[in-house]
Short mmCIF file of C-alpha atoms and ligand atoms in Angstrom, two decimals:
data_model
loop_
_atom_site.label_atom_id
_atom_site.label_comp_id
_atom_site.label_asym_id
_atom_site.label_seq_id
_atom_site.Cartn_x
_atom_site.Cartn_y
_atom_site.Cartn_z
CA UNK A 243 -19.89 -26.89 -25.93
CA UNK A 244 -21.53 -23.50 -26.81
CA UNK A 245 -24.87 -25.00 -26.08
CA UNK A 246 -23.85 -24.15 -22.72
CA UNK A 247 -21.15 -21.58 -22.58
CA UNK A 248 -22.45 -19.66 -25.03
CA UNK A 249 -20.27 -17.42 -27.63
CA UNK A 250 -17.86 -15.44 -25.09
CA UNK A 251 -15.27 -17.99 -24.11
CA UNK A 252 -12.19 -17.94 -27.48
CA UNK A 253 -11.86 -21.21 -29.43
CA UNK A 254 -8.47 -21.32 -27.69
CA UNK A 255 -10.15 -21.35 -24.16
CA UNK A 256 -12.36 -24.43 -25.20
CA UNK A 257 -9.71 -26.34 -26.91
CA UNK A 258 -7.33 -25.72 -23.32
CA UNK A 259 -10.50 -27.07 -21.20
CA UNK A 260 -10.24 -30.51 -23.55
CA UNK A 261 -6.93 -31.41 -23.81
CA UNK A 262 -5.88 -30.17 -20.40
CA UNK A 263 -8.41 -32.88 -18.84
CA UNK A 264 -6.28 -35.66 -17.60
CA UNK A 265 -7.85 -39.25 -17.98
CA UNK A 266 -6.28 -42.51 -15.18
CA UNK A 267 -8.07 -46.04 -17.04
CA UNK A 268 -7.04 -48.69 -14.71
CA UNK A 269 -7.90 -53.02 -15.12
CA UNK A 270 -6.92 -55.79 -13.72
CA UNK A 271 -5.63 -58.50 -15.52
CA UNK A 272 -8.42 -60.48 -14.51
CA UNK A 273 -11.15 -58.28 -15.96
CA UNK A 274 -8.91 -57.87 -19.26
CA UNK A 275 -9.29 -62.09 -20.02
CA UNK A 276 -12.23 -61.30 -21.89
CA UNK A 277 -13.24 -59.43 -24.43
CA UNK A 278 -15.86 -57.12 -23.63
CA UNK A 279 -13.42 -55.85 -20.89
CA UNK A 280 -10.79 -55.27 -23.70
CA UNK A 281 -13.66 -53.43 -25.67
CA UNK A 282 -14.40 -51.12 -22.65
CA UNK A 283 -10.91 -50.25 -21.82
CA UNK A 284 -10.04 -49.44 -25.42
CA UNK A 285 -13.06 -47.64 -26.40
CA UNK A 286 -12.94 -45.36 -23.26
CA UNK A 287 -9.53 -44.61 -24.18
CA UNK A 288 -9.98 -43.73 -27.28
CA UNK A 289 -13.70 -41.86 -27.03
CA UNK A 290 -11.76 -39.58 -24.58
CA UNK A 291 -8.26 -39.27 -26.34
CA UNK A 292 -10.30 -38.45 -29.13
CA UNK A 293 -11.74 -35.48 -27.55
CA UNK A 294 -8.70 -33.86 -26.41
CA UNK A 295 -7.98 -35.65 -23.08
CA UNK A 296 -4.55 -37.21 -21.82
CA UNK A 297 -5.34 -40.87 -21.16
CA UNK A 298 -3.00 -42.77 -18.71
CA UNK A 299 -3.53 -46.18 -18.60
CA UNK A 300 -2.16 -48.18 -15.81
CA UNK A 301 -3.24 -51.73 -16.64
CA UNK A 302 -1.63 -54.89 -17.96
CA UNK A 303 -0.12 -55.21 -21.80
CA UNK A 304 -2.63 -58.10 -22.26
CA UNK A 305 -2.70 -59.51 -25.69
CA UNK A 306 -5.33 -59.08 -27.97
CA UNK A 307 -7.23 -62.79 -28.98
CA UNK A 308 -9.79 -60.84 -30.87
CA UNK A 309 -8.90 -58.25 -32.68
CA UNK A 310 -9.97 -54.55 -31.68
CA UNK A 311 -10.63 -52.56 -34.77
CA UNK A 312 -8.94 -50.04 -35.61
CA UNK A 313 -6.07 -50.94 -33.45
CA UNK A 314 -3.50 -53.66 -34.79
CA UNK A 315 -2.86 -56.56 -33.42
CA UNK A 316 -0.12 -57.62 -30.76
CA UNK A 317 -1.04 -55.88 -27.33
CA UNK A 318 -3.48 -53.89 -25.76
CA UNK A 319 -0.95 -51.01 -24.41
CA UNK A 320 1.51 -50.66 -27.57
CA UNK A 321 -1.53 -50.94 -29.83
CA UNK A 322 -3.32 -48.14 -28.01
CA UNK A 323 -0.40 -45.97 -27.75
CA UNK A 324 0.91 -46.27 -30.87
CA UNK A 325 -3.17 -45.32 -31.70
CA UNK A 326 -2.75 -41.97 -29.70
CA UNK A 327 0.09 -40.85 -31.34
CA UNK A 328 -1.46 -40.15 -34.57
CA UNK A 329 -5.11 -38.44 -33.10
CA UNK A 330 -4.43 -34.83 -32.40
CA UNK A 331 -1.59 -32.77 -31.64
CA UNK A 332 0.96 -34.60 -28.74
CA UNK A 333 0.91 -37.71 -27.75
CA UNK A 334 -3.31 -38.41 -25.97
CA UNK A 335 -2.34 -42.20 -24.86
CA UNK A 336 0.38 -42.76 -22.21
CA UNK A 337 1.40 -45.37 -19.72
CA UNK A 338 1.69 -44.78 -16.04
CA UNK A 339 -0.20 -42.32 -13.47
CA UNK A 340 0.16 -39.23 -13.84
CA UNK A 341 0.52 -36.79 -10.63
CA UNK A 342 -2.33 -35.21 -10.79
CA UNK A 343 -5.29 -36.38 -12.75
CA UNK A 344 -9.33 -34.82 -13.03
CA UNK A 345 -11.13 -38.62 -13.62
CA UNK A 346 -10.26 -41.94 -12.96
CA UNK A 347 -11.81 -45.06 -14.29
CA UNK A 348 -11.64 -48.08 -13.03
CA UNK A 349 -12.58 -51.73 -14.40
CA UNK A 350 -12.00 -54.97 -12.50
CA UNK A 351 -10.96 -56.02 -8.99
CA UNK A 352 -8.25 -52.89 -8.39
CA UNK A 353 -9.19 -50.44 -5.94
CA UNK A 354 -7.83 -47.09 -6.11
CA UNK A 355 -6.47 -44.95 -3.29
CA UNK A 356 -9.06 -41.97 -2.85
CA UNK A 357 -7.43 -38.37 -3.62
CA UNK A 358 -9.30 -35.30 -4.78
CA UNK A 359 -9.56 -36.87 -8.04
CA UNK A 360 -13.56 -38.09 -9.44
CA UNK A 361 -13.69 -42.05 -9.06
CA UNK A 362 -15.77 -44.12 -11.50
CA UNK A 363 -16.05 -48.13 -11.88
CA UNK A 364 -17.32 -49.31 -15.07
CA UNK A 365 -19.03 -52.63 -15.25
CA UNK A 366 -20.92 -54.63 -18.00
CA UNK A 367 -22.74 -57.36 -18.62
CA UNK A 368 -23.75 -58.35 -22.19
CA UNK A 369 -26.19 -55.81 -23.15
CA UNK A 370 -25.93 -52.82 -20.66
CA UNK A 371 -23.11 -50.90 -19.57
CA UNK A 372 -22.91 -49.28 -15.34
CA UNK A 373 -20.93 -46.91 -14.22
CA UNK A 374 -20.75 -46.16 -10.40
CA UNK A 375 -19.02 -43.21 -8.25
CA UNK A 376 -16.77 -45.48 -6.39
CA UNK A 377 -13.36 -46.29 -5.66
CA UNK A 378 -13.63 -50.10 -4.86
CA UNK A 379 -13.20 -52.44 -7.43
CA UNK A 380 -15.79 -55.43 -8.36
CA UNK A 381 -15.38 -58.80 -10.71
CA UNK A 382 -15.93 -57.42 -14.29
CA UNK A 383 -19.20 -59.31 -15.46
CA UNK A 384 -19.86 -59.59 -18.94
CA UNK A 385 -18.14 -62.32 -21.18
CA UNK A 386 -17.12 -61.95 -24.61
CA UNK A 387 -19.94 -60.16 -26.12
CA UNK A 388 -19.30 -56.35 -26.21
CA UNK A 389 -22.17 -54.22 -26.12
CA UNK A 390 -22.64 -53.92 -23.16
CA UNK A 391 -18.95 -53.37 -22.83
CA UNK A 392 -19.48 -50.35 -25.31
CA UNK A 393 -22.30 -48.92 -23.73
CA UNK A 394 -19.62 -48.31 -20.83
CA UNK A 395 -17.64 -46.67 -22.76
CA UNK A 396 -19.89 -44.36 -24.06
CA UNK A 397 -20.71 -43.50 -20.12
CA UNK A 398 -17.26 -43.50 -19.30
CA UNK A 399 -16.44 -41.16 -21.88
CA UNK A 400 -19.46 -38.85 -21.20
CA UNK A 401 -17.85 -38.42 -17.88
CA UNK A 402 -14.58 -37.38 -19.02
CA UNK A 403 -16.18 -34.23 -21.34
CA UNK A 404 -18.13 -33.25 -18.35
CA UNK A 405 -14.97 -33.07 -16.41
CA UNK A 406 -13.49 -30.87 -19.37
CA UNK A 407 -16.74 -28.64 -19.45
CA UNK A 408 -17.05 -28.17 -15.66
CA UNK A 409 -13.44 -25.99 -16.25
CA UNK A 410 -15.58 -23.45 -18.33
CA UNK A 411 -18.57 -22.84 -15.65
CA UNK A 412 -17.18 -19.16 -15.26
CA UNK A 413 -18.95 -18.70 -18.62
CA UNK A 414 -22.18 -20.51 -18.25
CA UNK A 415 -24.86 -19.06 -19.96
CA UNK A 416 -27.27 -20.63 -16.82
CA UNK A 417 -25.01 -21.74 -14.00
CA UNK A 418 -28.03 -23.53 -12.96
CA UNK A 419 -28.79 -25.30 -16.42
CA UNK A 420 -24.88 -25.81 -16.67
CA UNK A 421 -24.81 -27.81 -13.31
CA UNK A 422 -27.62 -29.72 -13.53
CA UNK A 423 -26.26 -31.03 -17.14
CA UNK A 424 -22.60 -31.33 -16.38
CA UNK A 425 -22.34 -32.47 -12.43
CA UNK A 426 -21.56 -36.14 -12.40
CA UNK A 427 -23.41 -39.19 -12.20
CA UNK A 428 -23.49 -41.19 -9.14
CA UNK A 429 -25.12 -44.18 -10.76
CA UNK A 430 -26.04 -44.57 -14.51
CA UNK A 431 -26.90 -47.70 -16.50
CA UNK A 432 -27.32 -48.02 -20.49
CA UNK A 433 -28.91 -50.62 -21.73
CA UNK A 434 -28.47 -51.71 -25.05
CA UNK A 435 -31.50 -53.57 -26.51
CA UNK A 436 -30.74 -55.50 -29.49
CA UNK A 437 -32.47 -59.30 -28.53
CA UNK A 438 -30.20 -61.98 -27.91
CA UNK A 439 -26.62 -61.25 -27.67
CA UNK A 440 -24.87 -64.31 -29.66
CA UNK A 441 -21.47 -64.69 -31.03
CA UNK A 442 -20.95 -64.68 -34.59
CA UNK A 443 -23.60 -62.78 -35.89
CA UNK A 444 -24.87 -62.67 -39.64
CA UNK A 445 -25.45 -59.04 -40.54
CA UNK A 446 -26.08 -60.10 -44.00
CA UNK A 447 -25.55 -57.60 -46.73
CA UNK A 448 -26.77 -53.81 -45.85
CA UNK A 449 -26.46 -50.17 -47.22
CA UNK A 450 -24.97 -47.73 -45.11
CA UNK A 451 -25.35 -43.67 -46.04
CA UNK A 452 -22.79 -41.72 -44.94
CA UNK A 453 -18.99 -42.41 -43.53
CA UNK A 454 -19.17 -39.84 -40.94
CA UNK A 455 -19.49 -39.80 -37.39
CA UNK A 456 -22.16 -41.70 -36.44
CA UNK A 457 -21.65 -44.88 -39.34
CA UNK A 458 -18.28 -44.77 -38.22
CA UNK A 459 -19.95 -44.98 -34.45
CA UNK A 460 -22.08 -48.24 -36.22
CA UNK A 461 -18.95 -49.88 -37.72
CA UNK A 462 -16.58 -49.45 -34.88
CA UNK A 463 -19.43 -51.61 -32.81
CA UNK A 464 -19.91 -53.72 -34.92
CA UNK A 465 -16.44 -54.60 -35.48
CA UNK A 466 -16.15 -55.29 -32.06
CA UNK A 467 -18.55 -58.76 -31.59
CA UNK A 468 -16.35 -61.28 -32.33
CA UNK A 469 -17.02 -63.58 -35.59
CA UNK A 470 -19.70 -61.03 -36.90
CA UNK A 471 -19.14 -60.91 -40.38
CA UNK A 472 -21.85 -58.80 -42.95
CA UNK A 473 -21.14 -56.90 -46.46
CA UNK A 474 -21.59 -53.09 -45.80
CA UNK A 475 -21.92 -50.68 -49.32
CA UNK A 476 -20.96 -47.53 -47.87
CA UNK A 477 -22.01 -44.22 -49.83
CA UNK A 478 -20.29 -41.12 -48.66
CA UNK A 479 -18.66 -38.51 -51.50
CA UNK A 480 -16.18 -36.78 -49.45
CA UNK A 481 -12.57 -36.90 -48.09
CA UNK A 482 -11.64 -36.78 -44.72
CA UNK A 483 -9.99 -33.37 -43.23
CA UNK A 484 -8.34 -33.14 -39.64
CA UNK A 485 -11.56 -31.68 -38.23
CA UNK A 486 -13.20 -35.12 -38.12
CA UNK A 487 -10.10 -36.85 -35.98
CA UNK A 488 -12.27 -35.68 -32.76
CA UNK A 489 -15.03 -37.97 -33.40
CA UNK A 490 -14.86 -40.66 -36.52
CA UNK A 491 -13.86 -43.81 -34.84
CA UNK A 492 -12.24 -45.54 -37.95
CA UNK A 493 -10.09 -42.81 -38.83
CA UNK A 494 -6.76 -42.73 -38.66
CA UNK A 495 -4.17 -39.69 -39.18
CA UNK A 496 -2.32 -41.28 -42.18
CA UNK A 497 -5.80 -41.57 -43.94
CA UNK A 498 -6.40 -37.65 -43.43
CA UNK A 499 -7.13 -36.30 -46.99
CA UNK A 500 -8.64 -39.57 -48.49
CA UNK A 501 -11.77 -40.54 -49.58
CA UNK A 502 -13.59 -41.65 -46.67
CA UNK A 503 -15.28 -45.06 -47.92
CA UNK A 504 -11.53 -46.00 -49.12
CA UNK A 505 -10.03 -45.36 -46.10
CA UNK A 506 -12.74 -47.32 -44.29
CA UNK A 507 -12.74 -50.17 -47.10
CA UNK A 508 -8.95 -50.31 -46.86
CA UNK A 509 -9.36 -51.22 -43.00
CA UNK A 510 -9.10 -54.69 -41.37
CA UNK A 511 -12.73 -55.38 -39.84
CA UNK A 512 -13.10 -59.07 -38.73
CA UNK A 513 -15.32 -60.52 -41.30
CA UNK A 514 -17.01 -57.07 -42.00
CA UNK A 515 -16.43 -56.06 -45.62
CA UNK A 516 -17.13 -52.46 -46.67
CA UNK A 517 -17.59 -51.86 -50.38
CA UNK A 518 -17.20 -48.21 -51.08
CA UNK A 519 -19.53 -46.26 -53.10
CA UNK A 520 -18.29 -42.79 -53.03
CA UNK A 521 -21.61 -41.01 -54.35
CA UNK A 522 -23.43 -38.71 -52.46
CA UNK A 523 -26.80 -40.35 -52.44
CA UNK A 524 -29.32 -38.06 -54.77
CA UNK A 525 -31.32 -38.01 -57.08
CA UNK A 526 -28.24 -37.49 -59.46
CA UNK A 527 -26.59 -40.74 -58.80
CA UNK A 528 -29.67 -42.74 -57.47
CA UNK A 529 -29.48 -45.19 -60.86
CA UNK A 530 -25.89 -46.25 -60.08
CA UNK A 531 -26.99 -47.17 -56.51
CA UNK A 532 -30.13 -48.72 -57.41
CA UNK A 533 -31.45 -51.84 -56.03
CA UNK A 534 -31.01 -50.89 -52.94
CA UNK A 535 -30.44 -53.49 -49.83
CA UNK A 536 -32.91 -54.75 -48.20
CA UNK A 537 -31.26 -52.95 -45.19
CA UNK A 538 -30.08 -49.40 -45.20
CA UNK A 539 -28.65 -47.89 -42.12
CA UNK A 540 -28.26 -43.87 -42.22
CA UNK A 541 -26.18 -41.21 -40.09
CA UNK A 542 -26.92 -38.37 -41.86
CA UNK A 543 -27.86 -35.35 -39.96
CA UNK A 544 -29.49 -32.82 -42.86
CA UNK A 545 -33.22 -34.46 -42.37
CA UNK A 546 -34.19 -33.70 -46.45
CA UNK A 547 -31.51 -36.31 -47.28
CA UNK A 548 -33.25 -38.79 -44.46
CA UNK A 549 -36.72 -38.19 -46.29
CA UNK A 550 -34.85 -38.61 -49.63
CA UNK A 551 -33.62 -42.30 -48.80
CA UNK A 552 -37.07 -42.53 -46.72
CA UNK A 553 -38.80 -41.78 -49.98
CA UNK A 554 -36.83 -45.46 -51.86
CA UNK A 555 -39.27 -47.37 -49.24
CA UNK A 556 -36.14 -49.93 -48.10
CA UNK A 557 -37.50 -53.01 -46.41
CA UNK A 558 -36.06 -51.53 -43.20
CA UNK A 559 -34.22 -48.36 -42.65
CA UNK A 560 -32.35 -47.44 -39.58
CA UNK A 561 -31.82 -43.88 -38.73
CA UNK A 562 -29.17 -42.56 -36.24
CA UNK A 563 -29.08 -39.72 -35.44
CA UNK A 564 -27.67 -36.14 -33.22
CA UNK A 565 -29.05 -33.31 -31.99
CA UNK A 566 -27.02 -31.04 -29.31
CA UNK A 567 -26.38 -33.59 -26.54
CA UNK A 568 -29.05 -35.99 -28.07
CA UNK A 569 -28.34 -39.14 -29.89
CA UNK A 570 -31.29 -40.83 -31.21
CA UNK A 571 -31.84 -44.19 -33.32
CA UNK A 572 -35.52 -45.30 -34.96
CA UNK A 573 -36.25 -48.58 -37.31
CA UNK A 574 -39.13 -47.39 -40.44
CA UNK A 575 -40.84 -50.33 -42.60
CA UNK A 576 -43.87 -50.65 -44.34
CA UNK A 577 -46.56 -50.67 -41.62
CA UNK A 578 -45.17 -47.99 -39.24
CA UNK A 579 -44.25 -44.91 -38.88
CA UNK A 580 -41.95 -43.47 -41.90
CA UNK A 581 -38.74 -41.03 -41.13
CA UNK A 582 -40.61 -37.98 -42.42
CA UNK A 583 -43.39 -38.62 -39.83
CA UNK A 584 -40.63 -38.89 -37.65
CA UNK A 585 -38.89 -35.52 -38.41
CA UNK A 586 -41.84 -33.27 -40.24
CA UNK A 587 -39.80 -30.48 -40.31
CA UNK A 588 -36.18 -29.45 -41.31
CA UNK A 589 -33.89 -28.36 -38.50
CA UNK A 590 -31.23 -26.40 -41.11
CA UNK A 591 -27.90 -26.15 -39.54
CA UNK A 592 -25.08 -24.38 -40.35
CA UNK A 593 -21.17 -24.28 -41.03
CA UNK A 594 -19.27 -27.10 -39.18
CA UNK A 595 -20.95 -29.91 -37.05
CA UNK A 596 -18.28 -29.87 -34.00
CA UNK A 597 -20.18 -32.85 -31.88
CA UNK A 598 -18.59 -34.84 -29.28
CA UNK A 599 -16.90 -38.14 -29.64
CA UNK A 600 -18.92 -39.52 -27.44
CA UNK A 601 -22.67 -38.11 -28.64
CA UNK A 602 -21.95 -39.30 -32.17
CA UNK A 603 -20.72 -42.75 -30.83
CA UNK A 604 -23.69 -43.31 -28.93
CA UNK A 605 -26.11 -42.95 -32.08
CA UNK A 606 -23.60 -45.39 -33.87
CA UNK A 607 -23.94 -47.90 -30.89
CA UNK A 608 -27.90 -47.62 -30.82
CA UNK A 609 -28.13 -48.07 -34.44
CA UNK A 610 -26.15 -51.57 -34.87
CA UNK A 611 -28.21 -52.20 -31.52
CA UNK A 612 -31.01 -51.49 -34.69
CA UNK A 613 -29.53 -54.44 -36.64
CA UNK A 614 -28.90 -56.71 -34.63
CA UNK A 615 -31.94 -56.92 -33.47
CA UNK A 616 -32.93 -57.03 -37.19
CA UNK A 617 -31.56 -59.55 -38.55
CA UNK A 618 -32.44 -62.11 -35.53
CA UNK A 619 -35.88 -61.32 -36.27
CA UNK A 620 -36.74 -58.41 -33.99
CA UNK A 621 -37.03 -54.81 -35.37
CA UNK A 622 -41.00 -54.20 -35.22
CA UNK A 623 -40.70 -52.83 -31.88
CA UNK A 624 -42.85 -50.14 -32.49
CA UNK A 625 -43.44 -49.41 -28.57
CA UNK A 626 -39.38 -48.43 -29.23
CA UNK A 627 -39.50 -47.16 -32.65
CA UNK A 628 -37.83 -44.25 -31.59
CA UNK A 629 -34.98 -44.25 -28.90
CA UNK A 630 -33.56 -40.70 -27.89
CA UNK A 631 -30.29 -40.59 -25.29
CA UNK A 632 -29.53 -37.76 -23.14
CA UNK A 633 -25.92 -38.47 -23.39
CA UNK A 634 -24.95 -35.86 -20.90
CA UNK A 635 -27.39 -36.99 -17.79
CA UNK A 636 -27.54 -41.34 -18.85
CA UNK A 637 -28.85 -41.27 -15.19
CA UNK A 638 -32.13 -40.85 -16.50
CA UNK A 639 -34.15 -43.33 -17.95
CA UNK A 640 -33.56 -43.93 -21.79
CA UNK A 641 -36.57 -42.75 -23.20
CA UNK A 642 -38.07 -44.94 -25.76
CA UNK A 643 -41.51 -44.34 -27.84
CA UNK A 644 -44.01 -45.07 -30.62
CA UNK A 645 -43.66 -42.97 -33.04
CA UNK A 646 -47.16 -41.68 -34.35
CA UNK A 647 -48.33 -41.72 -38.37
CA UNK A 648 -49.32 -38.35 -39.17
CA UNK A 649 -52.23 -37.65 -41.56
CA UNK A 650 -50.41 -35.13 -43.90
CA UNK A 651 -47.26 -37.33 -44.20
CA UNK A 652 -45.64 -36.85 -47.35
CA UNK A 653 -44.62 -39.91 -48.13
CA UNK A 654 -48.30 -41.52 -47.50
CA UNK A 655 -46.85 -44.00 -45.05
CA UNK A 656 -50.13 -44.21 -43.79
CA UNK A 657 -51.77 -45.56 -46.87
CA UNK A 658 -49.05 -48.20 -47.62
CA UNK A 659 -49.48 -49.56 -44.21
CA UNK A 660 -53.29 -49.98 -44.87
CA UNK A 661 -52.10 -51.76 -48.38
CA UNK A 662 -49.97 -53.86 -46.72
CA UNK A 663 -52.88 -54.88 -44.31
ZN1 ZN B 144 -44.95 -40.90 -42.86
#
């Protein structure tokens, strides 16, 4: 939030711009037969409940045929509002409309009667989420396959923080910067590439470094396509604390103080296993970790420990990633591009990491895009190698590129592709 308001506003002023932000998700009962629909209303919910807004939600108790990690099972309403009881201080998840309310979002056929209040419809189909300024309603689109479903969320939810931010333009360090980031879409479309989009995926077995944000971001998606199933090895060293309820997806309040890869190994995933390895991965405890997976997924911010895992040469490695309002994914193997060429440099940051729910979310989503389209055989996209989100302005094009081999790399990535020619 400082990116853009700078240091003068009090911690107290930026807390009462989140969690006075009042959130109206509305669906038809219609729209919430499938899945994916279920996936975009819950996600939505909880992206923005997560980040200090009061979420009404004024939609049918459907019940829940697949199940919607972390919530329980039984229904979509009591499951979600038993969910925002537990998130941060008061209770983020409520039925009804409330009398006032900054951002409503709607999904399915039910129209909503204009007021002064900013309008949104989300839509989906299987592998790109829409959002539109509008207060008509449309036939949701996409069928059981979510990530499309998700990628609306992650719009949805981008438009609720920008409501919460637009309460602090008094203190814009650019008014003109701070508009032109924060005014709301009229239009935006994610696409989500990950090749086909099938039921009952085979992730296979895969490494994944780190338990934080963004590899909760991963997990949570993945967790969502019904039948996946896939044996994660998590490796993360620390506990949980109350300052990562705003954006770790998998975490819930009565887990606060545990060891993260318990908590998340402890939780009911579909046909996702996690096995927790709670080492931080170094050069210290590199033996016990040792053979690595063929596939090793990373959310890890600090770019030394990226070159670090770089420097094990995986078969694949998947990077997501954060920066600011940036979330960013790239795919390394022998033969392309290596992380280090990536990132030459090291960005170091300091004291706590306070991203959005949303930002971190985003990098989760396009890394299990990553996978998926891994393990069916894709992943040498190296037109897309790297993919970098604006999260706050998804009206522009995603920007997607090659990522160049540099002569001086490091790690020689250069020479190992020529070997492998
Ligand atoms: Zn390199």
């Amino acid at each position: 939030m400082r990116d853009l308001v700078g240091g003068k506003p009090s911690d107290a002023i930026l807390l009462e711009a989140l969690s006075s932000t009042r959130a109206v998700v509305v669906a038809n009962e219609t729209a919430l037969q499938r899945h994916s629909a279920r996936v975009a209303l819950a996600t939505t919910v909880q992206l923005a409940a997560r980040s200090g807004a009061i979420v009404y939600l004024e939609a049918p108790n459907a019940g829940l045929d697949q199940p919607l990690p972390p919530l329980g099972g039984g229904r979509l309403l009591d499951s979600l509002v038993a969910l925002g009881g537990g998130l941060l201080p008061g209770q983020r998840i409520r039925i009804g409309v409330p009398d006032a309310a900054d951002v409503v979002i709607l999904l399915g056929e039910t129209a909503w009667r204009q007021g002064p209040e900013l309008v949104f419809r989300l839509n989906a189909d299987d592998t790109e989420g829409f959002i539109v300024r509008t207060s008509h309603g449309a036939p949701w689109r996409a069928g059981e396959f979510p990530l499309g479903a998700l990628a609306a969320a992650g719009l949805a939810a981008a438009e609720v923080f920008k409501a919460s931010m637009r309460k602090l333009r008094q203190y814009a360090l650019n008014p003109a910067i701070f508009d032109e980031q924060l005014s709301p879409v009229s239009a935006a479309r994610l696409p989500v590439r990950c090749g086909l989009a099938v039921a009952e995926p085979d992730l296979g077995a895969f490494d994944v470094v780190s338990g934080g944000a963004i590899c909760q971001g991963l997990l949570f998606c993945l967790a969502q396509i019904p039948g996946a199933r896939g044996s994660a090895r998590v490796i993360e060293p620390e506990r949980s604390d109350a300052s990562n309820m705003n954006r770790y997806m998998l975490l819930l309040d009565r887990e606060l103080g545990r060891s993260k890869v318990e908590s998340l190994s402890g939780l009911a995933l579909g046909g996702l296993r996690v096995e927790p390895l709670p080492h931080r991965f170094d050069e210290r405890s590199l033996p016990r970790l040792l053979p690595l997976r063929d596939r090793v997924l990373v959310g890890v911010d600090d770019i030394p420990s990226r070159w670090f895992i770089q420097a094990q040469w995986p078969s694949w490695l998947g990077i997501g990633a954060t920066s600011h309002f940036g979330a960013m994914s790239s795919w390394h193997a022998s033969g392309a591009a290596c992380a280090q060429c990536l990132h030459p440099r090291d960005e170091a940051i300091e004291g706590p990491l306070p991203t959005a729910a949303f930002v971190s979310f985003l990098a989760g989503l396009s890394l299990a895009a990553r996978l998926l389209d891994v393990v069916r055989g894709g992943g040498t996209d190296v037109a897309g190698q790297q993919e970098w989100l604006d999260t706050l302005r998804l009206d522009r094009a995603v920007w997607r590129t090659p990522v160049a081999m540099r002569q001086a790399c490091p790690l020689n990535c250069g020479a190992r592709a020529r070997y492998a020619a």
